[in-house]
Amino acid sequence: MTHDTLARPTRTRQPDGSPVPDSPRRRRHWTRRANPVAGLGAFVWLVIVLIPIYAMLSASLTGADKALTGNPLKPPTDPTLDNYNTVLSSGFGHLLSNTAIVAVSVVGIVLALCIPLAYVAVRTRDRWSNAAFRLFLLGVAIPAQAVVVPLYLLIAKLDLYDTLLAVILPTAAFAMPVSVLVLVGTLRDVSEDLYEAMALDGASPLRMLFQLTIPLAKGGISTVVIFSALQAWNGFLFPLIFTQSDGPRVLTLGLFNYVSQFGVNIPAVLASVVLSGIPIFAVYLVARRALVGGLMGVGGK
């Protein structure tokens, strides 16, 4: 192909001024993109997801005496914000701050440890590195419920029981295997030629990590941030087992504030769920593209 062919502009009009008709190739391209079955399936899935959210929002605006009566999908006849006032006046700010501390700490620990681990697993070409990486990934197959008793004894021995550290450390540990897997898949997509070029310039491995690897792995890092933050924000088992007083209580345990011996304040529980889900949902909306792109690169090359 010559330079003139590359520089020739695409004709959009015929010599008589009429538009150029679409070629059969272009028509086939647009025909392939149309997928009504997938569109219908996406719409059905959207309805399935939105119905529970709508029911939750509707019930959170209903009075406690009307929570269990009537059609749950019917809009509230007398909406009220009393349930949200009840939640905000019962220590919700304290619960939110504790949960934010746990989430930020877990994300920091996971990034500080998993990025170097993934870098070593990708750049080191020996069997010991591969064996260590595979052994590390065994943590994906270990459920938290299976080791909660040894973890309880270990935390008690370290005098960390009933503190936020007792929640942060196990949560970060169980988020690391999946995080390393995502980061390894992302770092394998970095071209080897770039590493060789920096090595010829005399760059050290540490300089390659900060100036080449991390900037090119933003998609995987964003995925790890969202994943580990979700694990910490929605965690229930570790706060339930490793904390007892109101000081280190987080949002998931705060729902028990509306459960009494004689009943459950369902609208207040749902209002608390709505308020607690807003921050993490906002984070997801901001970084959803990076999350999807990072998960697509898990397999690597």
PDB file of C-alpha atoms in Angstrom:
ATOM      1  CA  MET A   1       0.000   0.000   0.000  1.00  0.00           C
ATOM      2  CA  THR A   2       1.483   3.345  -1.085  1.00  0.00           C
ATOM      3  CA  HIS A   3       1.588   6.600   0.805  1.00  0.00           C
ATOM      4  CA  ASP A   4      -0.971   8.129  -1.594  1.00  0.00           C
ATOM      5  CA  THR A   5      -3.415   5.362  -0.788  1.00  0.00           C
ATOM      6  CA  LEU A   6      -3.002   5.960   2.942  1.00  0.00           C
ATOM      7  CA  ALA A   7      -3.445   9.718   2.576  1.00  0.00           C
ATOM      8  CA  ARG A   8      -6.506   9.551   0.297  1.00  0.00           C
ATOM      9  CA  PRO A   9      -9.597  10.760   2.215  1.00  0.00           C
ATOM     10  CA  THR A  10     -12.651   8.581   2.430  1.00  0.00           C
ATOM     11  CA  ARG A  11     -15.406   9.627   0.038  1.00  0.00           C
ATOM     12  CA  THR A  12     -18.721  10.413   1.697  1.00  0.00           C
ATOM     13  CA  ARG A  13     -20.390  11.859  -1.462  1.00  0.00           C
ATOM     14  CA  GLN A  14     -20.634  10.733  -5.065  1.00  0.00           C
ATOM     15  CA  PRO A  15     -19.674  13.122  -7.924  1.00  0.00           C
ATOM     16  CA  ASP A  16     -23.344  14.081  -8.371  1.00  0.00           C
ATOM     17  CA  GLY A  17     -23.646  15.069  -4.710  1.00  0.00           C
ATOM     18  CA  SER A  18     -25.617  12.039  -3.493  1.00  0.00           C
ATOM     19  CA  PRO A  19     -24.293  10.129  -0.471  1.00  0.00           C
ATOM     20  CA  VAL A  20     -22.135   7.086  -1.061  1.00  0.00           C
ATOM     21  CA  PRO A  21     -24.179   3.960  -0.271  1.00  0.00           C
ATOM     22  CA  ASP A  22     -22.930   1.667   2.474  1.00  0.00           C
ATOM     23  CA  SER A  23     -20.799  -1.159   1.247  1.00  0.00           C
ATOM     24  CA  PRO A  24     -21.919  -4.765   1.872  1.00  0.00           C
ATOM     25  CA  ARG A  25     -19.002  -5.092   4.281  1.00  0.00           C
ATOM     26  CA  ARG A  26     -20.202  -2.135   6.394  1.00  0.00           C
ATOM     27  CA  ARG A  27     -23.777  -3.412   6.329  1.00  0.00           C
ATOM     28  CA  ARG A  28     -22.604  -6.804   7.546  1.00  0.00           C
ATOM     29  CA  HIS A  29     -20.633  -5.048  10.318  1.00  0.00           C
ATOM     30  CA  TRP A  30     -23.713  -3.250  11.648  1.00  0.00           C
ATOM     31  CA  THR A  31     -25.807  -6.376  11.282  1.00  0.00           C
ATOM     32  CA  ARG A  32     -23.391  -8.310  13.448  1.00  0.00           C
ATOM     33  CA  ARG A  33     -23.500  -5.650  16.160  1.00  0.00           C
ATOM     34  CA  ALA A  34     -27.284  -5.816  16.521  1.00  0.00           C
ATOM     35  CA  ASN A  35     -28.168  -8.461  19.114  1.00  0.00           C
ATOM     36  CA  PRO A  36     -31.788  -8.172  20.276  1.00  0.00           C
ATOM     37  CA  VAL A  37     -31.547 -11.337  22.392  1.00  0.00           C
ATOM     38  CA  ALA A  38     -28.678  -9.896  24.415  1.00  0.00           C
ATOM     39  CA  GLY A  39     -30.535  -6.601  24.753  1.00  0.00           C
ATOM     40  CA  LEU A  40     -33.644  -8.358  26.016  1.00  0.00           C
ATOM     41  CA  GLY A  41     -31.596 -10.389  28.478  1.00  0.00           C
ATOM     42  CA  ALA A  42     -29.872  -7.233  29.747  1.00  0.00           C
ATOM     43  CA  PHE A  43     -33.244  -5.537  30.229  1.00  0.00           C
ATOM     44  CA  VAL A  44     -34.653  -8.520  32.145  1.00  0.00           C
ATOM     45  CA  TRP A  45     -31.549  -8.599  34.359  1.00  0.00           C
ATOM     46  CA  LEU A  46     -31.859  -4.845  34.974  1.00  0.00           C
ATOM     47  CA  VAL A  47     -35.461  -5.288  36.093  1.00  0.00           C
ATOM     48  CA  ILE A  48     -34.476  -8.156  38.407  1.00  0.00           C
ATOM     49  CA  VAL A  49     -31.798  -5.977  40.000  1.00  0.00           C
ATOM     50  CA  LEU A  50     -33.894  -2.815  40.283  1.00  0.00           C
ATOM     51  CA  ILE A  51     -36.985  -4.379  41.865  1.00  0.00           C
ATOM     52  CA  PRO A  52     -35.284  -5.214  45.218  1.00  0.00           C
ATOM     53  CA  ILE A  53     -33.619  -1.785  45.270  1.00  0.00           C
ATOM     54  CA  TYR A  54     -36.947  -0.080  44.669  1.00  0.00           C
ATOM     55  CA  ALA A  55     -38.632  -2.201  47.372  1.00  0.00           C
ATOM     56  CA  MET A  56     -35.845  -1.325  49.822  1.00  0.00           C
ATOM     57  CA  LEU A  57     -36.107   2.413  49.137  1.00  0.00           C
ATOM     58  CA  SER A  58     -39.898   2.300  49.335  1.00  0.00           C
ATOM     59  CA  ALA A  59     -39.886   0.426  52.646  1.00  0.00           C
ATOM     60  CA  SER A  60     -37.288   2.783  54.129  1.00  0.00           C
ATOM     61  CA  LEU A  61     -39.744   5.660  53.573  1.00  0.00           C
ATOM     62  CA  THR A  62     -42.631   3.806  55.250  1.00  0.00           C
ATOM     63  CA  GLY A  63     -43.616   4.080  58.873  1.00  0.00           C
ATOM     64  CA  ALA A  64     -42.719   1.235  61.219  1.00  0.00           C
ATOM     65  CA  ASP A  65     -46.392   0.415  61.790  1.00  0.00           C
ATOM     66  CA  LYS A  66     -46.987  -0.099  58.042  1.00  0.00           C
ATOM     67  CA  ALA A  67     -43.836  -2.030  57.155  1.00  0.00           C
ATOM     68  CA  LEU A  68     -45.440  -5.462  57.032  1.00  0.00           C
ATOM     69  CA  THR A  69     -48.799  -4.467  55.563  1.00  0.00           C
ATOM     70  CA  GLY A  70     -49.832  -3.890  51.972  1.00  0.00           C
ATOM     71  CA  ASN A  71     -48.016  -4.501  48.708  1.00  0.00           C
ATOM     72  CA  PRO A  72     -44.204  -4.068  49.047  1.00  0.00           C
ATOM     73  CA  LEU A  73     -44.005  -2.827  45.434  1.00  0.00           C
ATOM     74  CA  LYS A  74     -46.635  -0.146  45.954  1.00  0.00           C
ATOM     75  CA  PRO A  75     -45.277   3.365  46.541  1.00  0.00           C
ATOM     76  CA  PRO A  76     -45.720   4.543  50.146  1.00  0.00           C
ATOM     77  CA  THR A  77     -48.920   6.517  50.589  1.00  0.00           C
ATOM     78  CA  ASP A  78     -47.469   8.643  53.393  1.00  0.00           C
ATOM     79  CA  PRO A  79     -43.667   8.744  52.924  1.00  0.00           C
ATOM     80  CA  THR A  80     -41.602   9.840  55.887  1.00  0.00           C
ATOM     81  CA  LEU A  81     -37.935  10.451  56.685  1.00  0.00           C
ATOM     82  CA  ASP A  82     -38.302   9.440  60.323  1.00  0.00           C
ATOM     83  CA  ASN A  83     -36.407   6.204  59.708  1.00  0.00           C
ATOM     84  CA  TYR A  84     -33.393   8.098  58.341  1.00  0.00           C
ATOM     85  CA  ASN A  85     -33.540  10.502  61.274  1.00  0.00           C
ATOM     86  CA  THR A  86     -33.581   7.516  63.624  1.00  0.00           C
ATOM     87  CA  VAL A  87     -30.507   6.031  61.936  1.00  0.00           C
ATOM     88  CA  LEU A  88     -28.545   9.284  61.858  1.00  0.00           C
ATOM     89  CA  SER A  89     -29.302   9.990  65.523  1.00  0.00           C
ATOM     90  CA  SER A  90     -28.251   6.549  66.761  1.00  0.00           C
ATOM     91  CA  GLY A  91     -24.490   6.715  66.193  1.00  0.00           C
ATOM     92  CA  PHE A  92     -24.410   6.197  62.441  1.00  0.00           C
ATOM     93  CA  GLY A  93     -21.508   8.638  62.039  1.00  0.00           C
ATOM     94  CA  HIS A  94     -19.352   6.614  64.441  1.00  0.00           C
ATOM     95  CA  LEU A  95     -20.137   3.391  62.597  1.00  0.00           C
ATOM     96  CA  LEU A  96     -19.401   5.029  59.248  1.00  0.00           C
ATOM     97  CA  SER A  97     -16.038   6.390  60.399  1.00  0.00           C
ATOM     98  CA  ASN A  98     -14.960   2.997  61.770  1.00  0.00           C
ATOM     99  CA  THR A  99     -15.947   1.294  58.535  1.00  0.00           C
ATOM    100  CA  ALA A 100     -14.071   3.898  56.496  1.00  0.00           C
ATOM    101  CA  ILE A 101     -10.946   3.395  58.634  1.00  0.00           C
ATOM    102  CA  VAL A 102     -11.143  -0.354  58.117  1.00  0.00           C
ATOM    103  CA  ALA A 103     -11.678  -0.021  54.351  1.00  0.00           C
ATOM    104  CA  VAL A 104      -8.860   2.487  53.814  1.00  0.00           C
ATOM    105  CA  SER A 105      -6.451   0.477  55.971  1.00  0.00           C
ATOM    106  CA  VAL A 106      -7.255  -2.776  54.185  1.00  0.00           C
ATOM    107  CA  VAL A 107      -6.760  -1.157  50.776  1.00  0.00           C
ATOM    108  CA  GLY A 108      -3.428   0.323  51.879  1.00  0.00           C
ATOM    109  CA  ILE A 109      -2.119  -2.972  53.237  1.00  0.00           C
ATOM    110  CA  VAL A 110      -3.239  -4.927  50.173  1.00  0.00           C
ATOM    111  CA  LEU A 111      -1.624  -2.494  47.730  1.00  0.00           C
ATOM    112  CA  ALA A 112       1.603  -2.200  49.714  1.00  0.00           C
ATOM    113  CA  LEU A 113       2.083  -5.983  49.786  1.00  0.00           C
ATOM    114  CA  CYS A 114       0.413  -7.284  46.635  1.00  0.00           C
ATOM    115  CA  ILE A 115       2.019  -4.984  44.068  1.00  0.00           C
ATOM    116  CA  PRO A 116       5.606  -6.056  44.947  1.00  0.00           C
ATOM    117  CA  LEU A 117       4.492  -9.697  45.233  1.00  0.00           C
ATOM    118  CA  ALA A 118       2.908  -9.626  41.782  1.00  0.00           C
ATOM    119  CA  TYR A 119       5.957  -7.841  40.338  1.00  0.00           C
ATOM    120  CA  VAL A 120       8.318 -10.487  41.666  1.00  0.00           C
ATOM    121  CA  ALA A 121       6.045 -13.294  40.459  1.00  0.00           C
ATOM    122  CA  VAL A 122       6.031 -11.853  36.928  1.00  0.00           C
ATOM    123  CA  ARG A 123       9.669 -10.762  36.642  1.00  0.00           C
ATOM    124  CA  THR A 124      11.356 -13.703  38.368  1.00  0.00           C
ATOM    125  CA  ARG A 125      11.870 -16.673  36.053  1.00  0.00           C
ATOM    126  CA  ASP A 126      12.623 -19.569  38.372  1.00  0.00           C
ATOM    127  CA  ARG A 127      10.628 -22.465  39.726  1.00  0.00           C
ATOM    128  CA  TRP A 128      10.827 -21.266  43.310  1.00  0.00           C
ATOM    129  CA  SER A 129       9.047 -18.047  42.441  1.00  0.00           C
ATOM    130  CA  ASN A 130       6.331 -19.935  40.551  1.00  0.00           C
ATOM    131  CA  ALA A 131       5.946 -22.414  43.419  1.00  0.00           C
ATOM    132  CA  ALA A 132       5.642 -19.583  45.942  1.00  0.00           C
ATOM    133  CA  PHE A 133       3.059 -17.855  43.768  1.00  0.00           C
ATOM    134  CA  ARG A 134       0.965 -21.022  43.438  1.00  0.00           C
ATOM    135  CA  LEU A 135       1.242 -21.681  47.156  1.00  0.00           C
ATOM    136  CA  PHE A 136       0.123 -18.154  47.874  1.00  0.00           C
ATOM    137  CA  LEU A 137      -2.930 -18.636  45.682  1.00  0.00           C
ATOM    138  CA  LEU A 138      -4.070 -21.534  47.867  1.00  0.00           C
ATOM    139  CA  GLY A 139      -5.562 -18.839  50.060  1.00  0.00           C
ATOM    140  CA  VAL A 140      -8.339 -18.481  47.487  1.00  0.00           C
ATOM    141  CA  ALA A 141      -9.548 -21.988  48.355  1.00  0.00           C
ATOM    142  CA  ILE A 142      -9.494 -21.466  52.144  1.00  0.00           C
ATOM    143  CA  PRO A 143     -12.788 -20.089  53.517  1.00  0.00           C
ATOM    144  CA  ALA A 144     -12.626 -17.684  56.411  1.00  0.00           C
ATOM    145  CA  GLN A 145     -15.041 -19.817  58.439  1.00  0.00           C
ATOM    146  CA  ALA A 146     -12.523 -22.679  58.448  1.00  0.00           C
ATOM    147  CA  VAL A 147      -9.809 -20.682  60.232  1.00  0.00           C
ATOM    148  CA  VAL A 148     -11.837 -18.323  62.398  1.00  0.00           C
ATOM    149  CA  VAL A 149     -11.039 -20.231  65.613  1.00  0.00           C
ATOM    150  CA  PRO A 150      -7.226 -20.201  65.107  1.00  0.00           C
ATOM    151  CA  LEU A 151      -7.473 -16.545  64.128  1.00  0.00           C
ATOM    152  CA  TYR A 152      -9.420 -15.799  67.305  1.00  0.00           C
ATOM    153  CA  LEU A 153      -6.751 -17.463  69.449  1.00  0.00           C
ATOM    154  CA  LEU A 154      -3.960 -15.641  67.606  1.00  0.00           C
ATOM    155  CA  ILE A 155      -5.637 -12.253  67.958  1.00  0.00           C
ATOM    156  CA  ALA A 156      -6.292 -12.885  71.633  1.00  0.00           C
ATOM    157  CA  LYS A 157      -2.608 -13.794  72.171  1.00  0.00           C
ATOM    158  CA  LEU A 158      -1.536 -10.578  70.418  1.00  0.00           C
ATOM    159  CA  ASP A 159      -3.894  -8.574  72.656  1.00  0.00           C
ATOM    160  CA  LEU A 160      -5.749  -7.199  69.641  1.00  0.00           C
ATOM    161  CA  TYR A 161      -9.224  -8.431  70.537  1.00  0.00           C
ATOM    162  CA  ASP A 162     -11.978  -5.798  70.405  1.00  0.00           C
ATOM    163  CA  THR A 163      -9.897  -3.387  68.312  1.00  0.00           C
ATOM    164  CA  LEU A 164     -10.108  -2.266  64.702  1.00  0.00           C
ATOM    165  CA  LEU A 165      -6.804  -4.026  63.994  1.00  0.00           C
ATOM    166  CA  ALA A 166      -8.510  -7.323  64.788  1.00  0.00           C
ATOM    167  CA  VAL A 167     -10.809  -6.627  61.814  1.00  0.00           C
ATOM    168  CA  ILE A 168      -8.288  -4.981  59.487  1.00  0.00           C
ATOM    169  CA  LEU A 169      -5.551  -7.616  59.491  1.00  0.00           C
ATOM    170  CA  PRO A 170      -7.663 -10.740  58.720  1.00  0.00           C
ATOM    171  CA  THR A 171      -9.709  -8.868  56.134  1.00  0.00           C
ATOM    172  CA  ALA A 172      -6.562  -7.753  54.329  1.00  0.00           C
ATOM    173  CA  ALA A 173      -5.079 -11.248  54.508  1.00  0.00           C
ATOM    174  CA  PHE A 174      -8.109 -12.853  52.856  1.00  0.00           C
ATOM    175  CA  ALA A 175      -8.253 -10.150  50.163  1.00  0.00           C
ATOM    176  CA  MET A 176      -4.619 -10.640  49.142  1.00  0.00           C
ATOM    177  CA  PRO A 177      -4.792 -13.921  47.145  1.00  0.00           C
ATOM    178  CA  VAL A 178      -7.385 -12.638  44.672  1.00  0.00           C
ATOM    179  CA  SER A 179      -5.616  -9.269  44.526  1.00  0.00           C
ATOM    180  CA  VAL A 180      -2.293 -10.901  43.622  1.00  0.00           C
ATOM    181  CA  LEU A 181      -4.029 -12.978  40.952  1.00  0.00           C
ATOM    182  CA  VAL A 182      -5.538  -9.850  39.358  1.00  0.00           C
ATOM    183  CA  LEU A 183      -2.260  -7.917  39.501  1.00  0.00           C
ATOM    184  CA  VAL A 184      -0.221 -10.770  38.034  1.00  0.00           C
ATOM    185  CA  GLY A 185      -2.618 -11.001  35.116  1.00  0.00           C
ATOM    186  CA  THR A 186      -2.290  -7.251  34.576  1.00  0.00           C
ATOM    187  CA  LEU A 187       1.503  -7.115  34.850  1.00  0.00           C
ATOM    188  CA  ARG A 188       1.925  -9.946  32.371  1.00  0.00           C
ATOM    189  CA  ASP A 189       0.457  -7.650  29.721  1.00  0.00           C
ATOM    190  CA  VAL A 190       3.334  -5.186  30.119  1.00  0.00           C
ATOM    191  CA  SER A 191       5.676  -5.611  27.153  1.00  0.00           C
ATOM    192  CA  GLU A 192       9.031  -7.207  27.839  1.00  0.00           C
ATOM    193  CA  ASP A 193      10.659  -4.706  25.474  1.00  0.00           C
ATOM    194  CA  LEU A 194       9.841  -1.898  27.876  1.00  0.00           C
ATOM    195  CA  TYR A 195      11.656  -3.660  30.701  1.00  0.00           C
ATOM    196  CA  GLU A 196      14.646  -4.309  28.464  1.00  0.00           C
ATOM    197  CA  ALA A 197      14.767  -0.675  27.363  1.00  0.00           C
ATOM    198  CA  MET A 198      14.803   0.533  30.961  1.00  0.00           C
ATOM    199  CA  ALA A 199      17.411  -2.070  31.874  1.00  0.00           C
ATOM    200  CA  LEU A 200      19.682  -0.782  29.077  1.00  0.00           C
ATOM    201  CA  ASP A 201      19.305   2.698  30.544  1.00  0.00           C
ATOM    202  CA  GLY A 202      20.594   1.362  33.855  1.00  0.00           C
ATOM    203  CA  ALA A 203      17.284   1.340  35.725  1.00  0.00           C
ATOM    204  CA  SER A 204      17.102  -0.750  38.882  1.00  0.00           C
ATOM    205  CA  PRO A 205      14.214  -3.177  39.548  1.00  0.00           C
ATOM    206  CA  LEU A 206      12.791  -0.741  42.095  1.00  0.00           C
ATOM    207  CA  ARG A 207      12.825   2.069  39.551  1.00  0.00           C
ATOM    208  CA  MET A 208      11.127  -0.192  36.987  1.00  0.00           C
ATOM    209  CA  LEU A 209       8.426  -0.973  39.528  1.00  0.00           C
ATOM    210  CA  PHE A 210       7.556   2.661  40.272  1.00  0.00           C
ATOM    211  CA  GLN A 211       8.179   4.281  36.891  1.00  0.00           C
ATOM    212  CA  LEU A 212       7.002   1.545  34.507  1.00  0.00           C
ATOM    213  CA  THR A 213       4.977  -1.199  36.157  1.00  0.00           C
ATOM    214  CA  ILE A 214       2.670   0.804  38.420  1.00  0.00           C
ATOM    215  CA  PRO A 215       1.717   3.459  35.795  1.00  0.00           C
ATOM    216  CA  LEU A 216       0.886   0.728  33.251  1.00  0.00           C
ATOM    217  CA  ALA A 217      -1.087  -1.345  35.771  1.00  0.00           C
ATOM    218  CA  LYS A 218      -3.644   1.287  36.782  1.00  0.00           C
ATOM    219  CA  GLY A 219      -6.541  -0.890  35.599  1.00  0.00           C
ATOM    220  CA  GLY A 220      -5.522  -3.850  37.748  1.00  0.00           C
ATOM    221  CA  ILE A 221      -4.707  -1.615  40.708  1.00  0.00           C
ATOM    222  CA  SER A 222      -8.139   0.024  40.464  1.00  0.00           C
ATOM    223  CA  THR A 223      -9.724  -3.425  40.425  1.00  0.00           C
ATOM    224  CA  VAL A 224      -7.814  -4.430  43.542  1.00  0.00           C
ATOM    225  CA  VAL A 225      -8.785  -1.197  45.304  1.00  0.00           C
ATOM    226  CA  ILE A 226     -12.491  -1.716  44.647  1.00  0.00           C
ATOM    227  CA  PHE A 227     -12.398  -5.430  45.462  1.00  0.00           C
ATOM    228  CA  SER A 228     -10.555  -5.035  48.763  1.00  0.00           C
ATOM    229  CA  ALA A 229     -12.673  -2.009  49.732  1.00  0.00           C
ATOM    230  CA  LEU A 230     -15.848  -4.022  49.114  1.00  0.00           C
ATOM    231  CA  GLN A 231     -14.487  -6.892  51.190  1.00  0.00           C
ATOM    232  CA  ALA A 232     -13.784  -4.540  54.078  1.00  0.00           C
ATOM    233  CA  TRP A 233     -16.987  -2.496  53.751  1.00  0.00           C
ATOM    234  CA  ASN A 234     -19.304  -5.510  53.639  1.00  0.00           C
ATOM    235  CA  GLY A 235     -17.383  -7.719  56.058  1.00  0.00           C
ATOM    236  CA  PHE A 236     -19.482  -9.233  58.832  1.00  0.00           C
ATOM    237  CA  LEU A 237     -17.781 -12.363  60.172  1.00  0.00           C
ATOM    238  CA  PHE A 238     -14.564 -10.801  61.466  1.00  0.00           C
ATOM    239  CA  PRO A 239     -16.256  -7.798  63.162  1.00  0.00           C
ATOM    240  CA  LEU A 240     -18.772 -10.173  64.745  1.00  0.00           C
ATOM    241  CA  ILE A 241     -16.153 -12.570  66.155  1.00  0.00           C
ATOM    242  CA  PHE A 242     -13.255 -10.229  66.951  1.00  0.00           C
ATOM    243  CA  THR A 243     -15.089  -7.225  68.439  1.00  0.00           C
ATOM    244  CA  GLN A 244     -17.496  -6.897  71.322  1.00  0.00           C
ATOM    245  CA  SER A 245     -17.922  -3.304  72.533  1.00  0.00           C
ATOM    246  CA  ASP A 246     -19.449  -0.336  70.736  1.00  0.00           C
ATOM    247  CA  GLY A 247     -16.056   1.357  70.198  1.00  0.00           C
ATOM    248  CA  PRO A 248     -14.800  -0.687  67.200  1.00  0.00           C
ATOM    249  CA  ARG A 249     -18.267  -1.529  65.858  1.00  0.00           C
ATOM    250  CA  VAL A 250     -18.754  -1.138  62.094  1.00  0.00           C
ATOM    251  CA  LEU A 251     -21.790  -0.636  59.873  1.00  0.00           C
ATOM    252  CA  THR A 252     -22.617  -4.293  59.333  1.00  0.00           C
ATOM    253  CA  LEU A 253     -22.850  -4.823  63.097  1.00  0.00           C
ATOM    254  CA  GLY A 254     -24.713  -1.557  63.551  1.00  0.00           C
ATOM    255  CA  LEU A 255     -27.807  -3.169  62.040  1.00  0.00           C
ATOM    256  CA  PHE A 256     -28.252  -4.978  65.336  1.00  0.00           C
ATOM    257  CA  ASN A 257     -29.143  -1.635  66.911  1.00  0.00           C
ATOM    258  CA  TYR A 258     -32.613  -1.993  65.388  1.00  0.00           C
ATOM    259  CA  VAL A 259     -33.152  -5.574  66.509  1.00  0.00           C
ATOM    260  CA  SER A 260     -34.723  -6.004  69.920  1.00  0.00           C
ATOM    261  CA  GLN A 261     -36.037  -8.911  71.947  1.00  0.00           C
ATOM    262  CA  PHE A 262     -39.578  -8.282  70.753  1.00  0.00           C
ATOM    263  CA  GLY A 263     -39.131  -7.371  67.091  1.00  0.00           C
ATOM    264  CA  VAL A 264     -37.172  -5.712  64.308  1.00  0.00           C
ATOM    265  CA  ASN A 265     -37.517  -2.154  63.075  1.00  0.00           C
ATOM    266  CA  ILE A 266     -37.483  -3.132  59.407  1.00  0.00           C
ATOM    267  CA  PRO A 267     -37.746   0.384  57.903  1.00  0.00           C
ATOM    268  CA  ALA A 268     -34.854   1.590  60.070  1.00  0.00           C
ATOM    269  CA  VAL A 269     -32.736  -1.405  59.026  1.00  0.00           C
ATOM    270  CA  LEU A 270     -33.415  -0.695  55.361  1.00  0.00           C
ATOM    271  CA  ALA A 271     -32.691   3.016  55.824  1.00  0.00           C
ATOM    272  CA  SER A 272     -29.355   2.086  57.406  1.00  0.00           C
ATOM    273  CA  VAL A 273     -28.584  -0.206  54.469  1.00  0.00           C
ATOM    274  CA  VAL A 274     -29.353   2.592  52.007  1.00  0.00           C
ATOM    275  CA  LEU A 275     -27.136   5.090  53.808  1.00  0.00           C
ATOM    276  CA  SER A 276     -24.262   2.629  54.230  1.00  0.00           C
ATOM    277  CA  GLY A 277     -24.371   1.636  50.581  1.00  0.00           C
ATOM    278  CA  ILE A 278     -24.127   5.159  49.164  1.00  0.00           C
ATOM    279  CA  PRO A 279     -20.343   5.696  49.712  1.00  0.00           C
ATOM    280  CA  ILE A 280     -19.199   2.380  48.257  1.00  0.00           C
ATOM    281  CA  PHE A 281     -21.675   2.681  45.391  1.00  0.00           C
ATOM    282  CA  ALA A 282     -20.234   6.108  44.553  1.00  0.00           C
ATOM    283  CA  VAL A 283     -16.718   4.626  44.499  1.00  0.00           C
ATOM    284  CA  TYR A 284     -17.922   1.885  42.174  1.00  0.00           C
ATOM    285  CA  LEU A 285     -19.521   4.370  39.767  1.00  0.00           C
ATOM    286  CA  VAL A 286     -16.290   6.357  39.550  1.00  0.00           C
ATOM    287  CA  ALA A 287     -14.044   3.344  38.865  1.00  0.00           C
ATOM    288  CA  ARG A 288     -16.387   0.834  37.211  1.00  0.00           C
ATOM    289  CA  ARG A 289     -14.566   0.921  33.854  1.00  0.00           C
ATOM    290  CA  ALA A 290     -11.228   0.224  35.485  1.00  0.00           C
ATOM    291  CA  LEU A 291     -12.828  -2.589  37.475  1.00  0.00           C
ATOM    292  CA  VAL A 292     -14.200  -4.324  34.385  1.00  0.00           C
ATOM    293  CA  GLY A 293     -10.990  -3.793  32.435  1.00  0.00           C
ATOM    294  CA  GLY A 294      -8.864  -5.176  35.246  1.00  0.00           C
ATOM    295  CA  LEU A 295     -11.020  -8.275  35.674  1.00  0.00           C
ATOM    296  CA  MET A 296     -10.821  -8.946  31.916  1.00  0.00           C
ATOM    297  CA  GLY A 297      -7.040  -9.031  32.190  1.00  0.00           C
ATOM    298  CA  VAL A 298      -6.861 -11.594  34.992  1.00  0.00           C
ATOM    299  CA  GLY A 299      -5.778 -14.365  32.662  1.00  0.00           C
ATOM    300  CA  GLY A 300      -2.817 -12.460  31.315  1.00  0.00           C
ATOM    301  CA  LYS A 301      -1.060 -13.365  28.086  1.00  0.00           C
TER     302      LYS A 301
END
